Structure formats: C-alpha cells, structure tokens
Amino acid sequence: MAARVLMKAIRSLRSPGVVGAALSCNGHTFSSAAAAARPAAPSVDAGVNEKILNVPLTQPDYFRLSELFTVKDLFEARVHLGHKKGCRHRLMEPYLFGSRLDVDIIDLEQTADHLQRALNFTAHVAYRGGIVLFVSRRRQFAHLVERTAQECGEYAHTRYWQGGLLTNAPVQYGPGVRLPDLIVFLSTLNNVFQTHVGIRDAAKMNIPTVGIVDSNCNPSLVTYPVPGNDDTPVAMELYCRLFKMTINRAKDKRKRMELLKGI
C-alpha cells in the first residue's frame, strides 16, 4: 500500500503542470523540494502604515486646528464668565483673570492655549482610530452632546454614571471589552460641588481625559483641563462644534493618507 502511494507521488512530481506537491502517509506529511522552495506570499508593508501614523507627530499643528477659533469667538460665546467668587475652587485661581461684580472672570488667553492642546490631542486619538467618549451630566445639554457624538461617529454618556463602569468593565460586560481611548467631559461636575465620578475612574484606569473646568471645578485629575464656562448654552454649542470639527477633520485626513499610500 505504501509503495503504491509512493509511486503516485513520483508520477505527480514528474507531471509538467505541478510545481510542488505534498504527500500524506500514515499521519506524516512529506513535501517536495519545489514546494519547500516556493516563496511566501507577499505581505502588506507594515512600514507604510507606521509612517502614516507617525506623520502627524512631525508637526505641532498638523491638523491646522488653530484656525478653528479665536479669542474673540471665546469671548462672544461667554466662555470667560465663571461662578460667584464664593464658589471658587482654590486650584482654579491660576486660570482666573480677576473678578467683576463678585463674579470670577476666566483668562481667555489661557483658555485658548489649553483648548488648542486639548483639540490637538483629540485629533491625534481620532486619527489613530481611537474611541472618544463624550460625557455630560447636564440634562439641558444631553441631546446636544449625543447629537455631537453621533455626527462625528463617536460615543456619548449623558445619564447616571454607574459605579465601576470603567474600573469593573470586564465583570460587567465580559472579558475583552474595549475601554475608550479618550473621555471628553463637557461638564466635570455631577452637581454644584461634587466632581463627576468618571474623572476619578478614568484616572484609575490611566485613560486620558479632556475636561471643561469652570471656576468652581477641580482640575487636578483632568489630563487636559480647559478653563471655561460650562453653563451657558452658547458656550456648550461652541465646545461641541469644535470637538466635532476636530474629530471629523482627523478622520478625513487619515482616509486621504490611506488613499494616497494605496492601502
């Protein structure tokens, strides 16, 4: 029986249409020299993809986000208006320009600088295919935040933040669940005095955060704090519009780079 199988293999090797052949006998697999010498299929060049990811790191403002807003835009959106002087958080004092009529005034020069950094980091996360989660506990802005996340293809959480949503995610949702790569807090407070629980949980899980911090907020646990008014509707509309434009611009840039490189 073995001799008969061996003769069939020899005949197949001699046929002109066969470049390489393989033989299985008694559970063992044998291959011809031509099959062993056959070159492997060409794989996708990983260096091209790596180059696409590293291109934005070569320029400080690769996505040209500085043209999206000016200090005048922040002023007209009333971003400079803080809370009453009695509600001021001590860690927010470096970001204040002063007070007028017992109301804290936020320094818009610092706000523009911090907002530029926050948008730039958000663009890099979106460019690399990261998950961005928008969070807000203000009921009057819930639909605005959810619509913003939907229009840029990301996610939003505007309801009650359940404990362990990030720290106990494998138990609640099963193993292999992917956590967000960036959380944008459009409001960093649950109420007037209590900090949002998600900021603490994100800090525990080493998830970077961007947060709009008013004069009564604690900016210490936020990775990229943006001092500004978080109560006025026109200010919230400005924040949502800027983050939406930033994420969409970064994703479009990634698509154009992939088409240019032929991936």
Short mmCIF file of C-alpha atoms in Angstrom, two decimals:
data_model
loop_
_atom_site.label_atom_id
_atom_site.label_comp_id
_atom_site.label_asym_id
_atom_site.label_seq_id
_atom_site.Cartn_x
_atom_site.Cartn_y
_atom_site.Cartn_z
CA MET A 1 0.00 0.00 0.00
CA ALA A 2 2.80 2.37 0.92
CA ALA A 3 4.65 1.55 -2.31
CA ARG A 4 1.53 2.30 -4.36
CA VAL A 5 1.11 5.68 -2.69
CA LEU A 6 4.79 6.46 -3.24
CA MET A 7 4.53 5.69 -6.95
CA LYS A 8 1.56 8.08 -7.29
CA ALA A 9 3.60 10.81 -5.65
CA ILE A 10 6.54 10.25 -8.05
CA ARG A 11 4.22 10.45 -11.05
CA SER A 12 2.73 13.69 -9.77
CA LEU A 13 6.20 15.19 -9.36
CA ARG A 14 7.10 14.29 -12.94
CA SER A 15 3.97 15.91 -14.42
CA PRO A 16 4.80 19.32 -16.01
CA GLY A 17 1.80 21.16 -14.55
CA VAL A 18 2.81 20.61 -10.93
CA VAL A 19 5.40 22.87 -9.33
CA GLY A 20 5.37 21.34 -5.88
CA ALA A 21 3.46 18.52 -4.26
CA ALA A 22 2.75 17.26 -0.74
CA LEU A 23 2.20 13.64 0.37
CA SER A 24 0.47 12.34 3.49
CA CYS A 25 1.16 8.80 4.57
CA ASN A 26 0.38 7.18 7.94
CA GLY A 27 -0.26 10.53 9.58
CA HIS A 28 3.02 12.07 8.34
CA THR A 29 3.22 14.84 5.75
CA PHE A 30 6.01 14.98 3.17
CA SER A 31 6.57 17.77 0.66
CA SER A 32 8.62 18.05 -2.46
CA ALA A 33 11.66 20.27 -2.76
CA ALA A 34 9.82 22.57 -5.15
CA ALA A 35 7.06 23.11 -2.63
CA ALA A 36 9.55 23.81 0.13
CA ALA A 37 11.40 26.32 -2.03
CA ARG A 38 8.21 28.17 -3.02
CA PRO A 39 8.41 31.81 -1.80
CA ALA A 40 5.84 33.02 0.72
CA ALA A 41 3.02 35.29 -0.39
CA PRO A 42 3.94 38.95 -0.18
CA SER A 43 2.57 40.64 2.95
CA VAL A 44 1.35 44.20 3.35
CA ASP A 45 4.18 46.56 4.08
CA ALA A 46 3.84 47.41 7.75
CA GLY A 47 6.26 50.30 7.36
CA VAL A 48 3.76 52.24 5.24
CA ASN A 49 1.09 52.04 7.92
CA GLU A 50 3.60 53.02 10.57
CA LYS A 51 4.66 56.01 8.50
CA ILE A 52 1.02 57.13 8.17
CA LEU A 53 0.63 57.03 11.94
CA ASN A 54 3.83 58.95 12.62
CA VAL A 55 3.37 61.71 10.05
CA PRO A 56 1.19 63.92 12.34
CA LEU A 57 3.85 63.75 15.05
CA THR A 58 6.30 65.68 12.90
CA GLN A 59 4.35 68.97 13.11
CA PRO A 60 2.96 70.80 16.15
CA ASP A 61 -0.32 71.70 14.38
CA TYR A 62 -0.62 69.04 11.71
CA PHE A 63 -4.42 69.25 11.56
CA ARG A 64 -4.44 73.10 11.47
CA LEU A 65 -6.73 73.38 14.47
CA SER A 66 -5.58 76.89 15.34
CA GLU A 67 -7.78 78.25 12.56
CA LEU A 68 -10.98 76.84 14.10
CA PHE A 69 -11.42 79.54 16.75
CA THR A 70 -10.05 82.81 18.10
CA VAL A 71 -10.12 84.54 21.46
CA LYS A 72 -12.89 86.74 20.12
CA ASP A 73 -15.00 83.65 19.43
CA LEU A 74 -14.49 82.54 23.02
CA PHE A 75 -15.47 85.96 24.32
CA GLU A 76 -18.63 86.12 22.21
CA ALA A 77 -19.60 82.66 23.47
CA ARG A 78 -19.23 83.92 27.07
CA VAL A 79 -16.57 81.37 27.89
CA HIS A 80 -14.92 83.88 30.24
CA LEU A 81 -17.85 84.02 32.68
CA GLY A 82 -17.28 81.99 35.84
CA HIS A 83 -19.28 81.49 39.01
CA LYS A 84 -19.66 83.63 42.10
CA LYS A 85 -16.47 84.38 43.94
CA GLY A 86 -17.67 82.42 46.96
CA CYS A 87 -17.89 79.20 44.88
CA ARG A 88 -14.33 79.48 43.57
CA HIS A 89 -12.13 76.39 43.79
CA ARG A 90 -8.65 77.19 45.04
CA LEU A 91 -6.95 75.21 42.25
CA MET A 92 -8.68 77.36 39.62
CA GLU A 93 -7.10 80.61 40.81
CA PRO A 94 -4.17 80.44 38.31
CA TYR A 95 -6.67 80.40 35.43
CA LEU A 96 -8.62 83.48 36.55
CA PHE A 97 -8.12 86.96 35.16
CA GLY A 98 -9.90 88.57 38.10
CA SER A 99 -13.43 89.21 39.31
CA ARG A 100 -16.10 91.74 38.42
CA LEU A 101 -19.29 92.35 40.40
CA ASP A 102 -18.35 89.39 42.60
CA VAL A 103 -18.19 87.07 39.53
CA ASP A 104 -14.95 85.33 38.54
CA ILE A 105 -13.57 86.16 35.08
CA ILE A 106 -11.59 83.41 33.35
CA ASP A 107 -8.43 84.33 31.45
CA LEU A 108 -9.28 83.64 27.81
CA GLU A 109 -5.63 83.67 26.74
CA GLN A 110 -5.02 80.61 28.88
CA THR A 111 -8.31 79.09 27.75
CA ALA A 112 -7.31 79.40 24.09
CA ASP A 113 -3.94 77.76 24.78
CA HIS A 114 -5.41 74.87 26.77
CA LEU A 115 -8.22 74.37 24.29
CA GLN A 116 -5.74 74.20 21.43
CA ARG A 117 -3.80 71.46 23.24
CA ALA A 118 -6.97 69.53 24.05
CA LEU A 119 -8.20 69.65 20.46
CA ASN A 120 -4.80 68.62 19.15
CA PHE A 121 -4.69 65.58 21.42
CA THR A 122 -8.25 64.67 20.46
CA ALA A 123 -7.34 64.87 16.78
CA HIS A 124 -4.37 62.53 17.24
CA VAL A 125 -6.56 59.99 19.05
CA ALA A 126 -9.20 60.09 16.32
CA TYR A 127 -6.54 59.91 13.59
CA ARG A 128 -5.20 56.68 15.07
CA GLY A 129 -8.65 55.12 15.25
CA GLY A 130 -9.19 55.63 18.98
CA ILE A 131 -12.57 55.65 20.72
CA VAL A 132 -13.71 59.04 22.04
CA LEU A 133 -16.43 59.19 24.70
CA PHE A 134 -18.34 62.43 25.39
CA VAL A 135 -19.69 62.76 28.93
CA SER A 136 -22.03 65.32 30.46
CA ARG A 137 -24.49 65.23 33.35
CA ARG A 138 -26.33 68.43 32.39
CA ARG A 139 -29.83 67.46 31.35
CA GLN A 140 -30.33 70.58 29.26
CA PHE A 141 -27.31 69.66 27.09
CA ALA A 142 -27.92 65.90 26.84
CA HIS A 143 -29.35 65.98 23.31
CA LEU A 144 -26.65 68.38 22.13
CA VAL A 145 -23.86 66.12 23.39
CA GLU A 146 -25.44 62.97 21.98
CA ARG A 147 -26.00 64.59 18.59
CA THR A 148 -22.40 65.80 18.54
CA ALA A 149 -21.09 62.30 19.21
CA GLN A 150 -23.36 60.83 16.54
CA GLU A 151 -22.30 63.33 13.89
CA CYS A 152 -18.62 62.54 14.37
CA GLY A 153 -19.04 58.77 14.72
CA GLU A 154 -18.19 58.52 18.42
CA TYR A 155 -19.98 57.77 21.67
CA ALA A 156 -21.74 59.73 24.41
CA HIS A 157 -22.85 59.13 28.00
CA THR A 158 -25.30 61.68 29.38
CA ARG A 159 -27.11 59.62 32.01
CA TYR A 160 -26.32 58.49 35.54
CA TRP A 161 -22.76 57.20 35.79
CA GLN A 162 -22.91 53.72 37.27
CA GLY A 163 -20.12 52.83 39.67
CA GLY A 164 -17.43 50.59 38.20
CA LEU A 165 -18.33 51.49 34.63
CA LEU A 166 -14.61 51.67 33.81
CA THR A 167 -12.86 50.03 36.75
CA ASN A 168 -15.08 46.93 36.72
CA ALA A 169 -15.81 46.74 33.00
CA PRO A 170 -14.58 43.13 32.41
CA VAL A 171 -17.01 41.86 35.06
CA GLN A 172 -19.97 43.96 33.92
CA TYR A 173 -19.57 43.49 30.16
CA GLY A 174 -17.42 40.38 29.87
CA PRO A 175 -13.75 39.82 29.05
CA GLY A 176 -12.17 41.59 26.11
CA VAL A 177 -14.27 44.76 26.35
CA ARG A 178 -12.51 47.80 24.93
CA LEU A 179 -12.46 50.95 27.04
CA PRO A 180 -12.45 54.43 25.47
CA ASP A 181 -9.10 55.87 24.46
CA LEU A 182 -10.17 59.40 25.42
CA ILE A 183 -13.02 60.81 27.52
CA VAL A 184 -14.20 64.37 26.90
CA PHE A 185 -16.03 65.80 29.91
CA LEU A 186 -18.11 68.74 28.77
CA SER A 187 -19.15 69.09 32.40
CA THR A 188 -16.85 67.86 35.17
CA LEU A 189 -19.42 68.09 37.97
CA ASN A 190 -22.35 65.90 38.98
CA ASN A 191 -23.88 68.79 40.90
CA VAL A 192 -22.71 72.13 42.24
CA PHE A 193 -19.99 70.68 44.48
CA GLN A 194 -19.44 67.01 43.55
CA THR A 195 -16.88 66.05 40.91
CA HIS A 196 -18.00 63.59 38.25
CA VAL A 197 -17.20 60.02 39.29
CA GLY A 198 -15.97 59.22 35.78
CA ILE A 199 -12.99 61.54 36.21
CA ARG A 200 -11.77 59.55 39.19
CA ASP A 201 -12.39 56.21 37.45
CA ALA A 202 -10.59 57.37 34.29
CA ALA A 203 -7.60 58.43 36.37
CA LYS A 204 -7.52 54.98 38.00
CA MET A 205 -7.57 53.25 34.60
CA ASN A 206 -4.96 55.63 33.05
CA ILE A 207 -7.46 56.86 30.45
CA PRO A 208 -6.63 60.42 29.30
CA THR A 209 -9.34 62.98 29.80
CA VAL A 210 -10.28 66.40 28.43
CA GLY A 211 -12.48 68.49 30.69
CA ILE A 212 -14.17 71.89 30.62
CA VAL A 213 -13.46 73.23 34.12
CA ASP A 214 -15.40 76.21 35.43
CA SER A 215 -14.23 78.38 38.31
CA ASN A 216 -15.88 76.01 40.83
CA CYS A 217 -14.28 72.81 39.47
CA ASN A 218 -11.24 70.79 40.49
CA PRO A 219 -8.84 70.48 37.52
CA SER A 220 -6.25 68.30 39.26
CA LEU A 221 -7.40 64.89 37.90
CA VAL A 222 -8.12 66.07 34.34
CA THR A 223 -5.34 65.36 31.85
CA TYR A 224 -6.15 68.33 29.61
CA PRO A 225 -8.19 70.88 31.60
CA VAL A 226 -9.81 73.68 29.62
CA PRO A 227 -10.83 76.61 31.85
CA GLY A 228 -14.15 77.96 30.68
CA ASN A 229 -17.83 78.44 31.29
CA ASP A 230 -19.77 75.16 31.29
CA ASP A 231 -23.26 76.54 31.98
CA THR A 232 -24.12 78.86 29.08
CA PRO A 233 -25.79 77.17 26.06
CA VAL A 234 -23.82 79.21 23.53
CA ALA A 235 -20.55 78.15 25.18
CA MET A 236 -21.55 74.48 25.11
CA GLU A 237 -22.50 74.76 21.47
CA LEU A 238 -19.06 76.18 20.73
CA TYR A 239 -17.30 73.31 22.54
CA CYS A 240 -19.37 70.67 20.78
CA ARG A 241 -18.83 72.26 17.39
CA LEU A 242 -15.06 72.46 17.90
CA PHE A 243 -14.70 68.85 19.03
CA LYS A 244 -16.92 67.62 16.22
CA MET A 245 -14.93 69.50 13.59
CA THR A 246 -11.66 68.29 15.10
CA ILE A 247 -12.61 64.61 15.06
CA ASN A 248 -14.09 64.73 11.57
CA ARG A 249 -11.04 66.57 10.24
CA ALA A 250 -8.68 63.98 11.74
CA LYS A 251 -10.66 61.05 10.34
CA ASP A 252 -10.84 62.61 6.88
CA LYS A 253 -7.11 63.22 6.98
CA ARG A 254 -6.49 59.57 7.81
CA LYS A 255 -8.66 58.43 4.90
CA ARG A 256 -6.82 60.71 2.47
CA MET A 257 -3.44 59.44 3.68
CA GLU A 258 -4.50 55.83 3.23
CA LEU A 259 -5.75 56.54 -0.30
CA LEU A 260 -2.54 58.36 -1.10
CA LYS A 261 -0.42 55.43 0.10
CA GLY A 262 -2.67 52.90 -1.60
CA ILE A 263 -3.69 50.97 1.49
#
